mmCIF file of C-alpha atoms in Angstrom:
data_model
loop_
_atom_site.group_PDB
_atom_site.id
_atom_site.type_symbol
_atom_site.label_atom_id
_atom_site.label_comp_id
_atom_site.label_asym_id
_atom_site.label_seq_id
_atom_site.Cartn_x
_atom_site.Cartn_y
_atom_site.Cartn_z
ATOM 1 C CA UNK O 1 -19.924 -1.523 -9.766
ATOM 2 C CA UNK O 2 -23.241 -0.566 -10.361
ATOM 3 C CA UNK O 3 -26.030 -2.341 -12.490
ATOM 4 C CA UNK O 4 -28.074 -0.541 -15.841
ATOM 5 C CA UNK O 5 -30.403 0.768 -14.740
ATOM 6 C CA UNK O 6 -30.287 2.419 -11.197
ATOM 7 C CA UNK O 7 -31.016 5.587 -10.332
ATOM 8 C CA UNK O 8 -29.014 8.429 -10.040
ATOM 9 C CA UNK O 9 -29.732 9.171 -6.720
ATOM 10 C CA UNK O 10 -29.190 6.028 -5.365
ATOM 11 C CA UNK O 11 -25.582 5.464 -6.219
ATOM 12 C CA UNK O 12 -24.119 8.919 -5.675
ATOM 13 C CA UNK O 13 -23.262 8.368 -2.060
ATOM 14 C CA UNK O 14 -21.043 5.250 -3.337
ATOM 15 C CA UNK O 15 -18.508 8.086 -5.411
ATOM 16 C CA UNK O 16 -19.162 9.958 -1.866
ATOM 17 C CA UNK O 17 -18.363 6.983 0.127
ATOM 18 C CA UNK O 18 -15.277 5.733 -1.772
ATOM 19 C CA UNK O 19 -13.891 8.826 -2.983
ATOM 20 C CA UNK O 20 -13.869 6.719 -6.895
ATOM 21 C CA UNK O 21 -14.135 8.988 -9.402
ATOM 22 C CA UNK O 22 -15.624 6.462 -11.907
ATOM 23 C CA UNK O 23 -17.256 3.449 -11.200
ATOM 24 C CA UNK O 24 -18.042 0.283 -13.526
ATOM 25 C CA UNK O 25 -21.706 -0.284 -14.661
ATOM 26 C CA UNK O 26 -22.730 -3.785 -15.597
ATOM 27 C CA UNK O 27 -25.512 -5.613 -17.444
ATOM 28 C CA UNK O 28 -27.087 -8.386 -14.866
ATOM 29 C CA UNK O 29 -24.284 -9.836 -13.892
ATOM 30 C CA UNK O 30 -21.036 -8.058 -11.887
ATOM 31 C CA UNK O 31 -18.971 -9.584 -14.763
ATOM 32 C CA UNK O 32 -21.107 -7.820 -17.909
ATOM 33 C CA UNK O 33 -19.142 -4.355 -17.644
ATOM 34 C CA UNK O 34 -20.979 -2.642 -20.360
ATOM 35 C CA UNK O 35 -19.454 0.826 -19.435
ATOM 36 C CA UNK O 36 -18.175 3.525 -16.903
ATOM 37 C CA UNK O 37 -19.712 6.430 -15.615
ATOM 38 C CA UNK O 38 -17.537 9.861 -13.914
ATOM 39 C CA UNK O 39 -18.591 11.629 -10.889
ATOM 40 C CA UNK O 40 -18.202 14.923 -13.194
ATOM 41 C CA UNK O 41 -20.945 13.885 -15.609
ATOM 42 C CA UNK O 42 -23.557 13.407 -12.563
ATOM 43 C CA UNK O 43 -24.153 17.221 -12.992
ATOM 44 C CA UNK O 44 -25.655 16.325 -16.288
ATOM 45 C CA UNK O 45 -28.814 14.139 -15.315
ATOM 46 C CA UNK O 46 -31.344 14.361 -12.204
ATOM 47 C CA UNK O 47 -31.484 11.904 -9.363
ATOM 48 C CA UNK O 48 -34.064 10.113 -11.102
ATOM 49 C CA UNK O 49 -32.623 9.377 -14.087
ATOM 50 C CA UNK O 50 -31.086 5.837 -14.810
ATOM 51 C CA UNK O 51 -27.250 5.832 -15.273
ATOM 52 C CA UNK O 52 -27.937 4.725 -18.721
ATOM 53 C CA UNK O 53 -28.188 8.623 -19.314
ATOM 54 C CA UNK O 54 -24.656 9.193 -18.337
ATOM 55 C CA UNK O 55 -22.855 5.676 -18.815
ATOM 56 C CA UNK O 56 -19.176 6.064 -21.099
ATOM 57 C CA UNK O 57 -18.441 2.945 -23.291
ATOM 58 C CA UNK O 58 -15.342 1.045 -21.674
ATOM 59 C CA UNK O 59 -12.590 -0.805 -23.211
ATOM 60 C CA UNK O 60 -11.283 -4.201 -23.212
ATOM 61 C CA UNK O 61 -7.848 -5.712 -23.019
ATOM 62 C CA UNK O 62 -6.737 -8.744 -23.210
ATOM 63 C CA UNK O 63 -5.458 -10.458 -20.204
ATOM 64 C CA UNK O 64 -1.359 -10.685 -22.119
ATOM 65 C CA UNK O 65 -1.700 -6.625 -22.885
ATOM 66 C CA UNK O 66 1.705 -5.697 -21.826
ATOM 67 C CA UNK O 67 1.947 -2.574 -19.315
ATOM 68 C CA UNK O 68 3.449 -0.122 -21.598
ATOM 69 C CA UNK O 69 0.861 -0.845 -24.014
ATOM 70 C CA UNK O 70 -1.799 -0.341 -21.501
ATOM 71 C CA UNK O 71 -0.401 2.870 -20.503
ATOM 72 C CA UNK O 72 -0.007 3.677 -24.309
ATOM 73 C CA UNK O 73 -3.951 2.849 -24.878
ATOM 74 C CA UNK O 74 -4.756 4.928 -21.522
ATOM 75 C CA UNK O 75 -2.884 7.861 -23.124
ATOM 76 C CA UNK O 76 -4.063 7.522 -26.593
ATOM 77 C CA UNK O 77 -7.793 7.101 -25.684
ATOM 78 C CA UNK O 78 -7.471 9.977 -22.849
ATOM 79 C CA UNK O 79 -9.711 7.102 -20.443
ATOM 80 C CA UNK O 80 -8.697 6.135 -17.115
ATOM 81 C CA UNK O 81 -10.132 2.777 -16.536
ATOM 82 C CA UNK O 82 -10.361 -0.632 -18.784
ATOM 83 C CA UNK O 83 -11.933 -4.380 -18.521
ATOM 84 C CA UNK O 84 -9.518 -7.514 -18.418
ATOM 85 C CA UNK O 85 -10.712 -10.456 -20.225
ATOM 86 C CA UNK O 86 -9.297 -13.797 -20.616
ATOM 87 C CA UNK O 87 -8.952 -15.798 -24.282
ATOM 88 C CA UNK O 88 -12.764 -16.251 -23.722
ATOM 89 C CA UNK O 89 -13.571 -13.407 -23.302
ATOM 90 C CA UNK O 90 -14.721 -13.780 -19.627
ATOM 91 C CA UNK O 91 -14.152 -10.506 -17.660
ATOM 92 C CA UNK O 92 -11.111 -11.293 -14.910
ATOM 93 C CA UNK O 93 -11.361 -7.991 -13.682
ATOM 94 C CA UNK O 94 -10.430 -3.883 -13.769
ATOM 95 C CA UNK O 95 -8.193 -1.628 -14.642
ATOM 96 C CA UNK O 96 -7.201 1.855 -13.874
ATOM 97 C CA UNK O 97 -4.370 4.290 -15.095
ATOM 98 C CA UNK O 98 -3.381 4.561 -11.321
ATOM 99 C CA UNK O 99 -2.929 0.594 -10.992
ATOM 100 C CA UNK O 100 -0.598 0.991 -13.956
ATOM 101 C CA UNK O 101 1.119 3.798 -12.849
ATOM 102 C CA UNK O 102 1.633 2.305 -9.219
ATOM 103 C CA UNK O 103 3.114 -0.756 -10.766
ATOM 104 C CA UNK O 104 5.534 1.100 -12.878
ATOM 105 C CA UNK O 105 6.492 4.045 -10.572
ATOM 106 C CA UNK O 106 6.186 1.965 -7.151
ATOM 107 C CA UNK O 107 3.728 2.991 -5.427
ATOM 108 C CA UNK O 108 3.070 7.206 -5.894
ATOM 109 C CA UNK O 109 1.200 7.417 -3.163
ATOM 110 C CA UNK O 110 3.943 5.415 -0.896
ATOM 111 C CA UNK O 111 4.681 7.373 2.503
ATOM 112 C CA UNK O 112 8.060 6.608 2.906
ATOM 113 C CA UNK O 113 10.320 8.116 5.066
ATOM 114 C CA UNK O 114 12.330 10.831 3.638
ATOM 115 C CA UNK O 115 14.356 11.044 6.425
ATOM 116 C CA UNK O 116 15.461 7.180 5.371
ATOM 117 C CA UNK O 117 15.483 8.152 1.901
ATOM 118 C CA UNK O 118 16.556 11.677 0.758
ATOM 119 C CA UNK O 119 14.171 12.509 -2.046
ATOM 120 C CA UNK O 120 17.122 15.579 -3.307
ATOM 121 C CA UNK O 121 19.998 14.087 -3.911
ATOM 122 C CA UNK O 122 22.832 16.276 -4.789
ATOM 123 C CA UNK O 123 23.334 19.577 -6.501
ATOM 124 C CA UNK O 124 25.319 20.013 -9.821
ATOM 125 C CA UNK O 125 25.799 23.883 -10.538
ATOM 126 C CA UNK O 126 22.405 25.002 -11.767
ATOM 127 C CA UNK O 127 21.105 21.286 -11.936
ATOM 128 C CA UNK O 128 19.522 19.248 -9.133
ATOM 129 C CA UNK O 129 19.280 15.389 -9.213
ATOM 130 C CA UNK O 130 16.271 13.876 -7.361
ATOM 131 C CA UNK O 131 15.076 10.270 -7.215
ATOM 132 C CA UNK O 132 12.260 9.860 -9.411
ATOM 133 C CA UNK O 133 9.537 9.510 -6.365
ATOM 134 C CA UNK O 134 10.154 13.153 -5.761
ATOM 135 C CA UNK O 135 6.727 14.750 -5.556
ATOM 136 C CA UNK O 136 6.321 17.471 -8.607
ATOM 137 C CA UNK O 137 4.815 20.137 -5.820
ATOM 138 C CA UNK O 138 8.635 19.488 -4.845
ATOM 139 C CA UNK O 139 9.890 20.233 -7.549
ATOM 140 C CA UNK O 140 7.844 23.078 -8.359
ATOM 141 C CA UNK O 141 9.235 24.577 -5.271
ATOM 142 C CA UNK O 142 12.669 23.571 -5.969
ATOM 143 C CA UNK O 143 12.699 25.516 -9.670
ATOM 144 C CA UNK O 144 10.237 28.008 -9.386
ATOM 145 C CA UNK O 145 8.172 26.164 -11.700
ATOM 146 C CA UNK O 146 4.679 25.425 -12.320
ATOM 147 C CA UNK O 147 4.822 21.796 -14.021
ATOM 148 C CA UNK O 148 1.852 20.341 -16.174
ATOM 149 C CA UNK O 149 -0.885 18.420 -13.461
ATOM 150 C CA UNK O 150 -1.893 14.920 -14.749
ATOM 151 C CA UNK O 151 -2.617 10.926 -13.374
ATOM 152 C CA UNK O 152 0.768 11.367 -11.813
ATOM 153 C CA UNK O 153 2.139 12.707 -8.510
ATOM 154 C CA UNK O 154 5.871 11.909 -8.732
ATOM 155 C CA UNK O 155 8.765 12.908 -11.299
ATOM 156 C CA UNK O 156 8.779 9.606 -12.587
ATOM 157 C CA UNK O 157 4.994 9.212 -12.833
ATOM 158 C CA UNK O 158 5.078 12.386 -14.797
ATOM 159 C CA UNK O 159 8.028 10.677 -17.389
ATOM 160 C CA UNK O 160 6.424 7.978 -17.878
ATOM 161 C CA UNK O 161 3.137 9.660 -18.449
ATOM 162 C CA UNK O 162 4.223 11.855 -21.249
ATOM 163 C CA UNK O 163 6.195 9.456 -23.311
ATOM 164 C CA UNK O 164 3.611 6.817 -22.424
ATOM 165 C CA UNK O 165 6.335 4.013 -21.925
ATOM 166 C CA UNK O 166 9.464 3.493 -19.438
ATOM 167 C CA UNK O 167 12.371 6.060 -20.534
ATOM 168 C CA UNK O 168 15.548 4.184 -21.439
ATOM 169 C CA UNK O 169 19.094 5.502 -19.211
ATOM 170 C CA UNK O 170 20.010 9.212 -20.515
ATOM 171 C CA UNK O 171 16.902 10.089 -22.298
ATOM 172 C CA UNK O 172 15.221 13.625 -21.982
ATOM 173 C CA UNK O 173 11.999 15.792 -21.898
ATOM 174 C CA UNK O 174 11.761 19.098 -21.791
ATOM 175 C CA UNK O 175 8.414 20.186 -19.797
ATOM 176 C CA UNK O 176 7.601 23.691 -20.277
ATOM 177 C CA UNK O 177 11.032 24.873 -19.554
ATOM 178 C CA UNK O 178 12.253 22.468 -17.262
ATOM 179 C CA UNK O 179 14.203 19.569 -18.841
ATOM 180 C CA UNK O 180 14.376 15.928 -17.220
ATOM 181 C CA UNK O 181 17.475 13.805 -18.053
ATOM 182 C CA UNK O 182 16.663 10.105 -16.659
ATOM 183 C CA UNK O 183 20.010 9.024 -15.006
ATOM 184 C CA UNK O 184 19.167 5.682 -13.557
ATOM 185 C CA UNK O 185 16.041 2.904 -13.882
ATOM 186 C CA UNK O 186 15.394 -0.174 -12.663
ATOM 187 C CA UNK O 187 12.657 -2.971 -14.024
ATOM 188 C CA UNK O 188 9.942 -1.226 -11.949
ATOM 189 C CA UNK O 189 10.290 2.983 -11.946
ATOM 190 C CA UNK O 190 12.604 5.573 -12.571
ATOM 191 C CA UNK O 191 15.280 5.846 -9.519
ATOM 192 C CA UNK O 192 17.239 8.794 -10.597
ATOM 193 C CA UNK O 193 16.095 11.856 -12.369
ATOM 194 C CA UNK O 194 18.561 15.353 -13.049
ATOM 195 C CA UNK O 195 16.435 18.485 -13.241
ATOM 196 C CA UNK O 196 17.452 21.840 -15.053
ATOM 197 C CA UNK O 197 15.504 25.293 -15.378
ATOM 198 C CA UNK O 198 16.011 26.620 -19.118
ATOM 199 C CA UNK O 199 15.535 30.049 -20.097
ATOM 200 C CA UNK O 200 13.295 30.699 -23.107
ATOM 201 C CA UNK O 201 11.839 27.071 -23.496
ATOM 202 C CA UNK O 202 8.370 26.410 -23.281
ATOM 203 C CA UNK O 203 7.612 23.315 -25.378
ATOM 204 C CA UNK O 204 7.787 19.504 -24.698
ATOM 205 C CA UNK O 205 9.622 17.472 -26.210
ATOM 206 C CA UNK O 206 11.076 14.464 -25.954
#
């Protein structure tokens, strides 16, 4: 985090350093978040300018918010980070779309072994069923399919992006012409996930 009033120039080697692509701003002390700024809107302002020029307002949750209804807010407010108070209103901390989509999904960035855990798991005619930490690039490959990019990296990351909760056994979404039947979940991320290419469908829905 950064305080009001610094420089431009003196806190863009921390988004350089980190690889963050937003980063908290506070108000004298490290627990007065007063806002965010992106490493996108550093274009608009000089070095010297203070990051009051570019700071976004942030949002706070309480510390009971549930994580559907986090993801929900994340989705509905099209922001990427949030402040975690407690019933006083004290700040207990951050969070990001990625910590909620790690929690849900397991892990999206996890390198497990895919020789210990085949990703593709069987074919069913023109259908393929995949576990749900199957990276999309995979799949794009798989169909011949160019899939929508997002906060997500994985088939189930992407599910549970777009209907901004955990899908229930058996539900669908079609995804510019690619339809996703959920076949199996568990408390924590989707495990199984059938794919089929339709012909002629373009639109989401789920």
């Amino acid at each position: 985090a950064v305080p009001l009033g610094s420089k431009i120039g003196d806190i863009i080697h921390i988004f350089k350093d980190t690889g963050f692509s937003r980063i908290p701003v506070y108000k004298k002390r490290i627990d007065q978040i007063v806002g965010v700024i992106r490493a996108y809107d550093l274009a608009e302002a000089s070095a010297e300018d203070p990051v009051d020029k570019i700071v976004r307002p942030i949002r706070y949750l309480p510390e009971f918010t549930s994580l559907p209804n986090v993801l929900k807010g994340f989705k509905q407010f099209k922001d990427h980070m949030a402040v975690v108070v407690d019933e006083r209103g004290a700040t207990m901390g951050i969070i990001t779309l990625e910590d909620v989509l790690e929690e849900i999904v397991g892990e999206i960035r996890d390198e497990f072994s895919k020789k210990e855990k085949r990703m593709i798991k069987r074919y069913i005619q023109d259908k393929v069923v995949v576990d749900g930490r199957l990276e999309l690039k995979e799949v794009e490959v798989l169909m011949g399919v160019k899939l929508p990019e997002g906060p997500y990296e994985t088939v189930g990351g992407m599910i549970i992006y777009l209907l901004g909760r955990m899908p229930k056994r058996g539900e669908t979404l079609t995804v510019d012409g690619v339809k996703f039947t959920v076949l199996s979940i568990n408390i924590r991320r989707v495990q199984e996930v059938m794919i089929e290419k339709l012909e002629g469908e373009k639109e989401q829905e789920g």
